[in-house]
Coordinates of C-alpha atoms in Angstrom, one line a residue:
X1 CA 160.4 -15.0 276.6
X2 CA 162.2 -11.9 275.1
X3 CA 164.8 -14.2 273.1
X4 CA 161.3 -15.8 271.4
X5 CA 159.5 -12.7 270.8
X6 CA 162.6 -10.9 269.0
X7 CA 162.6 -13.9 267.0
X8 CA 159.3 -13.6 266.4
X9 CA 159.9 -10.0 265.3
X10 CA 162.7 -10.8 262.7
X11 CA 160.9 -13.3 260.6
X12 CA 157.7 -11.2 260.2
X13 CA 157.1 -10.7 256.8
X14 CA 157.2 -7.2 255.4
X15 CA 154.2 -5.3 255.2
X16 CA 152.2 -5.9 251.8
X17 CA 151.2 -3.1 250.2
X18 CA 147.8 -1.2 250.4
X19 CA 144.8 -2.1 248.4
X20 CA 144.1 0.7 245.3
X21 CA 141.0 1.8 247.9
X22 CA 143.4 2.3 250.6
X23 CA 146.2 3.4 248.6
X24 CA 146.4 7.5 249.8
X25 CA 147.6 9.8 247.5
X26 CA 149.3 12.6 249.7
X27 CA 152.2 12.6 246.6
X28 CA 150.1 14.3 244.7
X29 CA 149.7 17.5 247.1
X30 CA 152.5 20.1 247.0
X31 CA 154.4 21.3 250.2
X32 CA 152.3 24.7 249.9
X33 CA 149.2 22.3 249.6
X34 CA 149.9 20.6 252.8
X35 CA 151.2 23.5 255.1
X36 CA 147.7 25.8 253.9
X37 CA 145.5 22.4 255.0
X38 CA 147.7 21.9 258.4
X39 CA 146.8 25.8 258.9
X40 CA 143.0 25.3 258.5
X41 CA 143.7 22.5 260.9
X42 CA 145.2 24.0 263.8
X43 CA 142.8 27.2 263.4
X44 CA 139.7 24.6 264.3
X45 CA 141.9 23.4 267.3
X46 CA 142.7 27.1 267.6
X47 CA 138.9 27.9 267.7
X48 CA 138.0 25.3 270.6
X49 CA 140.4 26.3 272.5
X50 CA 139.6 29.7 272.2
X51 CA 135.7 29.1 272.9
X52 CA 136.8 28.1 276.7
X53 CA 140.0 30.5 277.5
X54 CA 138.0 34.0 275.9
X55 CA 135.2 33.0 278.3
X56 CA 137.8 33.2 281.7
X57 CA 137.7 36.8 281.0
X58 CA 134.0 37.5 280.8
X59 CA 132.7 35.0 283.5
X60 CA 132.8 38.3 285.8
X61 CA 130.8 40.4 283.3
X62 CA 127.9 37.9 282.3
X63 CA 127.8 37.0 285.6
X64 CA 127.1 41.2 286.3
X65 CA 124.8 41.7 283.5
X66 CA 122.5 38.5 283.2
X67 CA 122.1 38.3 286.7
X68 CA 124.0 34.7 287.1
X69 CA 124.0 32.6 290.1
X70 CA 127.7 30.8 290.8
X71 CA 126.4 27.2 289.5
X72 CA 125.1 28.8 286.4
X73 CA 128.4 30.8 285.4
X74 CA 130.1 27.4 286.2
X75 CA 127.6 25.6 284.0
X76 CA 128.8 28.4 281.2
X77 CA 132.0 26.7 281.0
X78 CA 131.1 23.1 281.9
X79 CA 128.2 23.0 279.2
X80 CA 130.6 23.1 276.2
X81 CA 132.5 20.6 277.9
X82 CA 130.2 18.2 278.7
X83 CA 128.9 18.4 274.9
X84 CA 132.0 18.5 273.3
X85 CA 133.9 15.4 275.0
X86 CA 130.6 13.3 274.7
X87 CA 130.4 13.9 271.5
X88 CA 133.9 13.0 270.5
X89 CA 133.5 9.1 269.7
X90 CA 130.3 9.3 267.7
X91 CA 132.6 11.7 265.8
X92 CA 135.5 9.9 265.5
X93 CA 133.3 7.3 264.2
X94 CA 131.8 9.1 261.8
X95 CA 135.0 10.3 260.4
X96 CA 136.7 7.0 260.2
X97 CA 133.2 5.1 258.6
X98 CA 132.1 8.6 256.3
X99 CA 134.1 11.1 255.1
X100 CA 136.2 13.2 257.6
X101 CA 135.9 16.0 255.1
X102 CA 132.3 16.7 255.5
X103 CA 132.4 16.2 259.2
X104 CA 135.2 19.0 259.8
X105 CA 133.7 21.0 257.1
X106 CA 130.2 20.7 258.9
X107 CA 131.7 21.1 262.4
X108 CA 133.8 24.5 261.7
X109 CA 130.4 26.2 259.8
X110 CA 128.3 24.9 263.1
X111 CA 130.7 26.5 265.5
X112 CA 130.8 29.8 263.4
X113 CA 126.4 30.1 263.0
X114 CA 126.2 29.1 266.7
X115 CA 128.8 31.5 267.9
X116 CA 127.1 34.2 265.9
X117 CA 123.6 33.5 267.6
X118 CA 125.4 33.6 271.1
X119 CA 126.5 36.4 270.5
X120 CA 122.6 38.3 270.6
X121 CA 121.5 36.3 273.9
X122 CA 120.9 38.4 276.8
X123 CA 119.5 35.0 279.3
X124 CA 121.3 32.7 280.8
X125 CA 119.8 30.0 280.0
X126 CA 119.6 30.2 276.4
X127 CA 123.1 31.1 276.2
X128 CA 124.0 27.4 278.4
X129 CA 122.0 25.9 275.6
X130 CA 124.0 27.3 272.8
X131 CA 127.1 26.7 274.3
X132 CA 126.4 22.8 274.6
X133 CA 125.5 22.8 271.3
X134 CA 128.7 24.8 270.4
X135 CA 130.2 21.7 272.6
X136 CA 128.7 19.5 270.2
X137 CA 129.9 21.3 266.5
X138 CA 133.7 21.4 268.0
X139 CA 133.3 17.8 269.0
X140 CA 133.1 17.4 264.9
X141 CA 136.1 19.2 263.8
X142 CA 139.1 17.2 266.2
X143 CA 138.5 13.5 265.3
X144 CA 138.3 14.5 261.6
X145 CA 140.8 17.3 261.6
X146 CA 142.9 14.6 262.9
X147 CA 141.8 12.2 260.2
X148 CA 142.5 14.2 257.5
X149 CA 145.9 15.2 258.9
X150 CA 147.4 11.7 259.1
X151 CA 146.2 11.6 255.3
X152 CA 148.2 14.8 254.5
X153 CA 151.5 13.8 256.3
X154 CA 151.5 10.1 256.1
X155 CA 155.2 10.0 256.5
X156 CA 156.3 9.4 260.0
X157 CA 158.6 12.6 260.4
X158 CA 156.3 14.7 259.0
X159 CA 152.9 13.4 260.7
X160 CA 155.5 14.3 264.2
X161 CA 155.9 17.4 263.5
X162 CA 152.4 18.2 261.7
X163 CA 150.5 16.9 265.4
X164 CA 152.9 18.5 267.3
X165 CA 151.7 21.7 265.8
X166 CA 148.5 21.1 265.6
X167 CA 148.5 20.1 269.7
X168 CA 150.4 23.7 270.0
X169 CA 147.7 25.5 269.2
X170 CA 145.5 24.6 271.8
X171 CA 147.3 25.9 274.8
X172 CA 148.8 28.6 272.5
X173 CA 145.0 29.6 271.8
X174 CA 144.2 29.0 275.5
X175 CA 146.7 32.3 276.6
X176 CA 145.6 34.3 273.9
X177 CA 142.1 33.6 274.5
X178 CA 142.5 35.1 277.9
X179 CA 144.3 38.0 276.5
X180 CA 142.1 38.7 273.2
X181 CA 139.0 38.0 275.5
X182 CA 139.8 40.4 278.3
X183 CA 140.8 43.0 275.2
X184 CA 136.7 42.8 274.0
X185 CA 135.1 42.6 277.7
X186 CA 137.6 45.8 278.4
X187 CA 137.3 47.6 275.4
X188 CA 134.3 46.5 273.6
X189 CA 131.7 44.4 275.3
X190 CA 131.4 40.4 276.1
X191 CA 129.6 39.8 272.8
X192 CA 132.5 40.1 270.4
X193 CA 134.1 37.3 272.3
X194 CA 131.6 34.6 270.7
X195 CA 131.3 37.0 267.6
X196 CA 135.4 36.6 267.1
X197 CA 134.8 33.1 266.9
X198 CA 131.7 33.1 264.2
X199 CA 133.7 36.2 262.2
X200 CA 137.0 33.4 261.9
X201 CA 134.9 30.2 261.5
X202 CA 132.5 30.9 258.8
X203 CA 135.1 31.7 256.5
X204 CA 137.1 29.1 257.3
X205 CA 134.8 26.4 256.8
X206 CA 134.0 28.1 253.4
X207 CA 137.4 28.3 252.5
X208 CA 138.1 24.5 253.5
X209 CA 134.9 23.3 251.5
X210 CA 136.8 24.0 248.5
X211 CA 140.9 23.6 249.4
X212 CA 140.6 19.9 251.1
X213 CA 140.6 17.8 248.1
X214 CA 138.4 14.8 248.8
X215 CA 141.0 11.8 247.9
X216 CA 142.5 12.6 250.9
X217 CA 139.1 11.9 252.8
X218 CA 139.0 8.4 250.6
X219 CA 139.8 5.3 252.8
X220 CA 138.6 1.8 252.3
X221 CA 135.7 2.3 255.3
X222 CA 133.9 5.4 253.7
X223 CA 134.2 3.8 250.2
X224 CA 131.9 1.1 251.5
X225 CA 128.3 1.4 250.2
X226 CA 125.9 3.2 252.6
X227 CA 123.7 0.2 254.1
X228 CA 127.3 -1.3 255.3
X229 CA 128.9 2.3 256.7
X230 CA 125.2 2.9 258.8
X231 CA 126.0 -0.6 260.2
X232 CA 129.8 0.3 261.4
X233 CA 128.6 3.2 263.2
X234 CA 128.0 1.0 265.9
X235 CA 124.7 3.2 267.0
X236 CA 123.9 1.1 269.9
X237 CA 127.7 1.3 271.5
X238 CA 128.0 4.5 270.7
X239 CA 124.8 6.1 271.9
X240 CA 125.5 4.2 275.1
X241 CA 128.9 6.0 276.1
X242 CA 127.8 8.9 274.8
X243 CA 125.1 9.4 277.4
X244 CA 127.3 8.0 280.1
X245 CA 129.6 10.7 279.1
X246 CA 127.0 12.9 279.8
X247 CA 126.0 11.9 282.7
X248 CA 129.4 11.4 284.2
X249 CA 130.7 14.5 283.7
X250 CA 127.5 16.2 285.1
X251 CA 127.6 14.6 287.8
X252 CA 131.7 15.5 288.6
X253 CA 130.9 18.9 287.8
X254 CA 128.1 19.7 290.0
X255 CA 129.7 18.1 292.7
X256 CA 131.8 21.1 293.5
X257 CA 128.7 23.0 294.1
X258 CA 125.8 20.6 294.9
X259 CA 128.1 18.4 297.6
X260 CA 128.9 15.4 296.3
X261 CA 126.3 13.3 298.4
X262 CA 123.8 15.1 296.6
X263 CA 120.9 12.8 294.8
X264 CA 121.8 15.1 292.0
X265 CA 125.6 14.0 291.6
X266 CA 125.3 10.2 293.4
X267 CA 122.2 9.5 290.8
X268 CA 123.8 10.0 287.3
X269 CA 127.4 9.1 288.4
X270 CA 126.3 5.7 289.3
X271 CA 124.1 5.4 286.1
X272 CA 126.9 6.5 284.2
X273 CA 129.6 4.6 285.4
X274 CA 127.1 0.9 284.9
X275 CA 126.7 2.0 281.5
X276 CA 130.0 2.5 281.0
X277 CA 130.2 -1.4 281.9
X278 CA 127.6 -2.1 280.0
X279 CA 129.0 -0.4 276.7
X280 CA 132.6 -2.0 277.3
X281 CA 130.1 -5.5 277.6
X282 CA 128.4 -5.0 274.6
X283 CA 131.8 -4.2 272.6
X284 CA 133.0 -7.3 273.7
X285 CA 129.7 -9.3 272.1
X286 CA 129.9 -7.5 268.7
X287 CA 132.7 -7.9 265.7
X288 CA 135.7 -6.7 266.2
X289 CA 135.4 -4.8 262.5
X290 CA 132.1 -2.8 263.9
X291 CA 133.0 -1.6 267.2
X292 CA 133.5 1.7 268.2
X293 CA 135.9 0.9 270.1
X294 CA 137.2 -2.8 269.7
X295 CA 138.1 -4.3 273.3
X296 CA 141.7 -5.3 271.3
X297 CA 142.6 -1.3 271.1
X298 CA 143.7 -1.1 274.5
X299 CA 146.2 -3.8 274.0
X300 CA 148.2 -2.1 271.6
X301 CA 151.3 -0.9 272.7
X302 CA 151.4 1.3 275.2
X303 CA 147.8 2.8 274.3
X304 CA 146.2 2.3 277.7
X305 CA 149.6 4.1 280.1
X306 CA 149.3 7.1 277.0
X307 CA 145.4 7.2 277.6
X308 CA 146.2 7.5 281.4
X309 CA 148.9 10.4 280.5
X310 CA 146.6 12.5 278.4
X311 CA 144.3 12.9 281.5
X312 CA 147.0 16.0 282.9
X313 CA 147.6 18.1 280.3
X314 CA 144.6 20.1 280.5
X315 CA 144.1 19.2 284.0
X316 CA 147.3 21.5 284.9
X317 CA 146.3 23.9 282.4
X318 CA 142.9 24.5 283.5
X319 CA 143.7 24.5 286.9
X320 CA 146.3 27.1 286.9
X321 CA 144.1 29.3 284.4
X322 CA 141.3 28.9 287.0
X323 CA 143.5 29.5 290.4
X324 CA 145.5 32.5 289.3
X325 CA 142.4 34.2 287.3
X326 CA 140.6 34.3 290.6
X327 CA 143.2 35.1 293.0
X328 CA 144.7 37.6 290.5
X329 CA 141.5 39.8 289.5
X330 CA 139.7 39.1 292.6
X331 CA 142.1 39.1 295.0
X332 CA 145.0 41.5 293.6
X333 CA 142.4 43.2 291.7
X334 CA 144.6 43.3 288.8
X335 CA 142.7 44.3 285.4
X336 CA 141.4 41.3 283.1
X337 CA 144.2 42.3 280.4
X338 CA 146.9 42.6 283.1
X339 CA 145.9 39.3 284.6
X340 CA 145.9 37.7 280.8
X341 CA 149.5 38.8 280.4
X342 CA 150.5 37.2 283.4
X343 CA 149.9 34.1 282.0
X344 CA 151.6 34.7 278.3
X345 CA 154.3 32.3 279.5
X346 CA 152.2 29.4 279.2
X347 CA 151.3 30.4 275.9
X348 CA 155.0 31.2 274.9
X349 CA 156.8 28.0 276.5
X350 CA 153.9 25.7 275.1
X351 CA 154.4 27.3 271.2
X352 CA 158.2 26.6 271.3
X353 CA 157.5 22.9 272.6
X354 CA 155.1 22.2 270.1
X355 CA 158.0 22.5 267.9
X356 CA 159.6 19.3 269.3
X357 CA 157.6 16.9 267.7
X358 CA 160.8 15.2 265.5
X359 CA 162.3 14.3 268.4
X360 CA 160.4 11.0 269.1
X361 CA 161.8 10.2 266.0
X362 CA 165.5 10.0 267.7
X363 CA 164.5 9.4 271.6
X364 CA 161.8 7.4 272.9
X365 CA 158.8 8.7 273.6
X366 CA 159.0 7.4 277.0
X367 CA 162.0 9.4 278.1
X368 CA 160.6 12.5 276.1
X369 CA 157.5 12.1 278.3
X370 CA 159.3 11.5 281.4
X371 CA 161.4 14.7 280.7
X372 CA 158.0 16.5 280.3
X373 CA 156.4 15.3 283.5
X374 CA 159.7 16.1 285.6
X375 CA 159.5 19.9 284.4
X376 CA 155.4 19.4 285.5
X377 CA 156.6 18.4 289.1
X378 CA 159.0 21.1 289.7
X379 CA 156.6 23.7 288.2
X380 CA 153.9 22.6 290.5
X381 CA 156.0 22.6 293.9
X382 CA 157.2 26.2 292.7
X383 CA 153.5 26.8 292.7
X384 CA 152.9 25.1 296.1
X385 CA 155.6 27.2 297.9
X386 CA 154.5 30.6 296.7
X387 CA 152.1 32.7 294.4
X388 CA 149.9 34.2 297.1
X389 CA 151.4 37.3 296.9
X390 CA 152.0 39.9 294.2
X391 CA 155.7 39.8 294.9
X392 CA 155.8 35.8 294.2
X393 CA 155.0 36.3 290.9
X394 CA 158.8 36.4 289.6
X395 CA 160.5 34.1 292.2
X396 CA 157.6 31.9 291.6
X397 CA 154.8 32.0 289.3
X398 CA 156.9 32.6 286.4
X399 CA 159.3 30.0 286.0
X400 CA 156.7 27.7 287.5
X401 CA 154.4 28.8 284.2
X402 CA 157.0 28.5 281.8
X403 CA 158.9 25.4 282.7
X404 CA 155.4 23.6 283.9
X405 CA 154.1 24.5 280.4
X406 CA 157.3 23.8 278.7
X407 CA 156.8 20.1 280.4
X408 CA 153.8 19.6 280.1
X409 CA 153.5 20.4 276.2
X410 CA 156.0 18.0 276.1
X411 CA 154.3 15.2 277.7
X412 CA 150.7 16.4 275.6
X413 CA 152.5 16.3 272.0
X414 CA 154.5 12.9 272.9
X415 CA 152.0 11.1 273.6
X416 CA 149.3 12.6 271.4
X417 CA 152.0 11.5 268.1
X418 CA 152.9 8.1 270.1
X419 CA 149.4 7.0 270.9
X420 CA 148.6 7.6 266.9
X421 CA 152.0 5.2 266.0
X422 CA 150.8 2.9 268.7
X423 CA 146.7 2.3 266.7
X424 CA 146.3 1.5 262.5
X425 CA 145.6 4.6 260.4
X426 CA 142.3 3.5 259.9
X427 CA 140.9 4.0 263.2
X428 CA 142.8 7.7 263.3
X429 CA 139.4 9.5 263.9
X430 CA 138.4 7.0 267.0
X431 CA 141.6 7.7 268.3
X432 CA 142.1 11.3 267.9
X433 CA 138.2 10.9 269.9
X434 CA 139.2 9.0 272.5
X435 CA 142.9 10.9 273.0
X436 CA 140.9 14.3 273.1
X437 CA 138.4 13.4 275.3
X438 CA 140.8 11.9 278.0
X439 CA 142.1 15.5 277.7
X440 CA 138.7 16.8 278.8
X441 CA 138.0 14.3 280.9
X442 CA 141.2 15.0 283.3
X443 CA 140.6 18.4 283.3
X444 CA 136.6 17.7 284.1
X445 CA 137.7 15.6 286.9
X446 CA 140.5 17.4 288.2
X447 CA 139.1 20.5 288.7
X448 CA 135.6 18.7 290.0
X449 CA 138.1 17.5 293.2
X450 CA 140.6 20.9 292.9
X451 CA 137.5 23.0 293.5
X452 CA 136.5 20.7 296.0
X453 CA 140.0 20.6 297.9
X454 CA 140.2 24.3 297.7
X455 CA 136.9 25.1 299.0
X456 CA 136.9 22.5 302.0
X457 CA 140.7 23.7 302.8
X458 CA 139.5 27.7 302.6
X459 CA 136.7 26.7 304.9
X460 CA 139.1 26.5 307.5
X461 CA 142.2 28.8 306.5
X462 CA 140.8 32.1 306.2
X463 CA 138.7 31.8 303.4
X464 CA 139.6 33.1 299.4
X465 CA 142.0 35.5 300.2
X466 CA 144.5 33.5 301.4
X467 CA 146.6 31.1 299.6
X468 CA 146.3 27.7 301.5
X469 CA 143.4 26.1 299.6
X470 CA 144.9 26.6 296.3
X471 CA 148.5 25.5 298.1
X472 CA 147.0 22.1 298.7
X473 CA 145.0 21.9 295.3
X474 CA 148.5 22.4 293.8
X475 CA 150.0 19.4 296.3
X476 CA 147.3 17.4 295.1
X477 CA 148.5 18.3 291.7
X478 CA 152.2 16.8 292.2
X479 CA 150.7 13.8 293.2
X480 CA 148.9 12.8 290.4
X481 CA 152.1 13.8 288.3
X482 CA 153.6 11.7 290.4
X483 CA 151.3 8.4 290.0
X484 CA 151.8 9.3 286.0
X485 CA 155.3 9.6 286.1
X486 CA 156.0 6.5 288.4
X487 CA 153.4 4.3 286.0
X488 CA 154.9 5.7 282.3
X489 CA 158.4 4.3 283.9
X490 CA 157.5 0.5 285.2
X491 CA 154.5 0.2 282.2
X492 CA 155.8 2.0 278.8
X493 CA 157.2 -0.4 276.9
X494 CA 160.5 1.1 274.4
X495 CA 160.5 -1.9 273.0
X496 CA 157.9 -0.8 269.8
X497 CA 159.4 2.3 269.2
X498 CA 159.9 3.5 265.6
X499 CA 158.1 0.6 264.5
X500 CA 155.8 0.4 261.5
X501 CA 152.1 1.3 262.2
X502 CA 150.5 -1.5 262.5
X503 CA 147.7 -2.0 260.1
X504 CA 143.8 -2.9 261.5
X505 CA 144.0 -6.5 262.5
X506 CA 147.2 -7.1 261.4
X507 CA 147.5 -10.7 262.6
X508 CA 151.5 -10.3 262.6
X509 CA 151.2 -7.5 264.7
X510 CA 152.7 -8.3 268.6
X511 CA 149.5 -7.2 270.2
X512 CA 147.1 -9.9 268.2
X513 CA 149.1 -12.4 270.1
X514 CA 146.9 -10.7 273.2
X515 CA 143.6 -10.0 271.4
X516 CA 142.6 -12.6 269.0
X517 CA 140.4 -13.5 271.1
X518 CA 138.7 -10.7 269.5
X519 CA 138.5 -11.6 266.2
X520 CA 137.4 -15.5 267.6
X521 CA 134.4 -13.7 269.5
X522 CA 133.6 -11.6 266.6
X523 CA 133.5 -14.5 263.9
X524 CA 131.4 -16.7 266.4
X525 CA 129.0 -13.8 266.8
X526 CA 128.8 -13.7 263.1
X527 CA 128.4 -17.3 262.9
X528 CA 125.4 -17.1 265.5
X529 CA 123.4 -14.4 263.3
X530 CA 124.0 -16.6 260.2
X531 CA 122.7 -19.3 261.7

């Protein structure tokens, strides 16, 4: 079977070249060009980030001053991400079918204006509102950030190492999100955390309105006329996720502290999870060309096991930022700012990492990820053994933080620049969508059941102030590294690495040998409506 599918390989003809409307023209931007766009890049990724770390550090102060209840300083956090990773596909869509320009123009000048108005609330619930909708604007600027950036560095070696730096900044933003936003709550007040964001976004989208020239937004889908682009959108599909998103990722986070055999949580989860069968139905009854997400994108290679992968990396993140805030300002009683530059490891180890990304260009991404996930499990056992006392902090809660981030920025940018080699170029917005929101959907999940491990294991070990529950949340940790790391070895397959990115519906491609089906259910459904 190998012996026939090698041959296979050798006598595929060579790629033809692109069609004058797909034909980019990334020659004609200078070096300077690209590395000023790649900076207004990563400051959007900066900013999202930033929108969830700064708020770590105020939590305790709105919580003070507005009066909040537990569930609605968790639904502080959870709002923007419930918005912003049920949001991503309709955005990815609408960057790959209209121009990605607008979209991430739109998106960075929405998170400024909203930020601003946050800034002035004094309720609670008014300021949940604006941060879904603030959920919603960042949801714009990833998919087409991401768009656009493939455009800028189409070559291989330089779209590595442009991803890998744009991925940096998130965790990078993430550490210095806790620091700059326990530097305001400390030394100003709570209100310049969401005004830092609006003072850095505005002119940012203002600036990028003019510097991203619009051939590199130009691809053969949004230089379709309007009637046909409204009809790629794939509304129906779309829509459908989208609110099972919603409801889905209410439902995990209000389990934590409704009990998950709450009507509240067992309700929308269920609803959520049969539309999520019924949108993966209808994708299968439409043409492959139209869907949001074609049922054939999952057979690429090696896109499902790096879909599964990108569920940890914010997962560990998140719940080490949330374990070690808590334990270290409420339990130690350290200061916001001291407890902020505790955790400027992560943020150091995760810049240098992001650096890496030209190395999938001489190893495979597999052992690269492997590597990365190996690091992840030692970090976490460190982190399992010790940290419940101030004294652990060197022995254990600093190399844990550095060589955990270390691996797992590793195993984030790896697969975020091998899962964009893996899909066509075309449908670089869906799957900058649907990498990103397995990002938020791991650390949704996760720390839905961490919080709920923690608190049931608390219940019976002496409650906050001792180290037990967030022992066993961190067990539970290395065991989901573990499933990962056991699955990336039997399931990645090394054997399309470094191969040309194949183009959308590329009959010669390996993977159509496994999904024309598609196409044959597509053409039969265009058949019926004809007839």
């Amino acid at each position: 079977m190998s012996g026939k599918l090698t041959n296979m390989i050798r006598v595929m003809p060579p790629l033809q070249p692109l069609s004058p409307a797909e034909t980019p023209v990334h020659h004609k931007l200078s070096l300077t060009r690209k590395l000023v766009l790649l900076f207004m890049f990563c400051l959007a990724q900066f900013l999202d980030a930033f929108n969830n770390s700064a708020l770590f550090s105020a939590i305790p102060v709105l919580e003070v001053s507005m009066g909040m209840t537990e569930s609605q300083s968790t639904w502080i956090m959870s709002a923007f991400q419930l918005t912003f990773a049920s949001f991503l596909l309709i955005s990815g869509r609408i960057s790959d079918v209209y121009n990605p320009k607008t979209g991430f123009v739109g998106g960075v000048l929405g998170l400024g204006v909203i930020s601003l108005c946050a800034g002035f609330v004094g309720d609670t619930i008014p300021l949940i509102v604006l941060r879904a909708l603030t959920g919603i604007a960042a949801s714009m600027t990833i998919p087409s950030a991401l768009a656009l950036l493939v455009n800028v560095f189409p070559e291989p070696l330089e779209q590595a190492r442009a991803i890998g730096t744009f991925g940096g900044c998130t965790c990078v933003a993430s550490s210095l999100g806790l620091m700059i936003g326990a530097m305001f709550v400390q030394w100003a007040s709570y209100h310049w955390v969401f005004w830092f964001v609006a003072i850095v976004a505005v002119p940012t989208a203002l600036a990028c309105a003019f510097i991203i020239p619009p051939e590199i937004a130009n691809t053969k889908d949004n230089l379709e006329p309007a009637a046909t682009k409204w009809k790629s959108l794939d509304l129906l599909g779309v829509t459908i996720l989208t609110v099972a998103l919603i409801l889905f990722i209410f439902a995990v986070t209000s389990g934590s502290t409704d009990g998950w055999a709450s009507a509240a949580v067992l309700v929308p989860l269920i609803i959520s999870i049969m539309m999520v069968i019924g949108f993966f139905y209808w994708e299968t009854r439409i043409h492959v060309n139209i869907a949001a997400i074609p049922p054939r994108t999952w057979f690429y290679p090696n896109f499902s096991i790096l879909f599964a992968v990108a569920l940890l990396p914010f997962f560990w993140w998140f719940t080490v930022f949330v374990m070690y805030t808590v334990l270290w300002q409420n339990v130690f009683e350290w200061s916001a700012i001291s407890s902020a530059v505790h955790m400027l490891p992560i943020g150091v180890a995760s810049f240098i990492m992001s650096f890496t990304g030209p190395l999938s260009r001489i190893f495979s991404p597999k052992w690269i990820i492997l590597t990365g996930l190996s690091f992840c499990m030692v970090a976490t056992v460190l982190l399992a053994l010790g940290g419940g006392k101030p004294e652990d902090y060197w022995p254990y809660v600093f190399p844990a933080l550095s060589l955990g981030s270390a691996g797992v920025m590793l195993t984030y940018t790896h697969a975020n620049i091998a899962i964009f080699q893996a899909a066509p170029s075309s449908m670089a917005g869906t799957v900058g969508a649907i990498f990103n929101g397995a990002l938020q959907f791991g650390s949704a999940i996760g720390l839905a059941v961490a919080s709920s491990i923690e608190t049931s294991v608390e219940a019976i070990h002496g409650g906050s102030h001792e180290y037990k529950g967030r022992a066993a949340v961190f067990w539970f940790l290395l065991a989901v590294i573990s499933i990962l790391f056991i699955s990336v070895s039997i399931f990645y397959d090394r054997s399309t690495d470094h191969t040309p990115q194949p183009e959308h519906g590329d009959p010669g491609h390996p993977t159509r040998r496994s999904t024309d089906s598609d196409e044959k259910l597509g053409d039969a459904n265009v058949s019926r409506d004809h007839d």
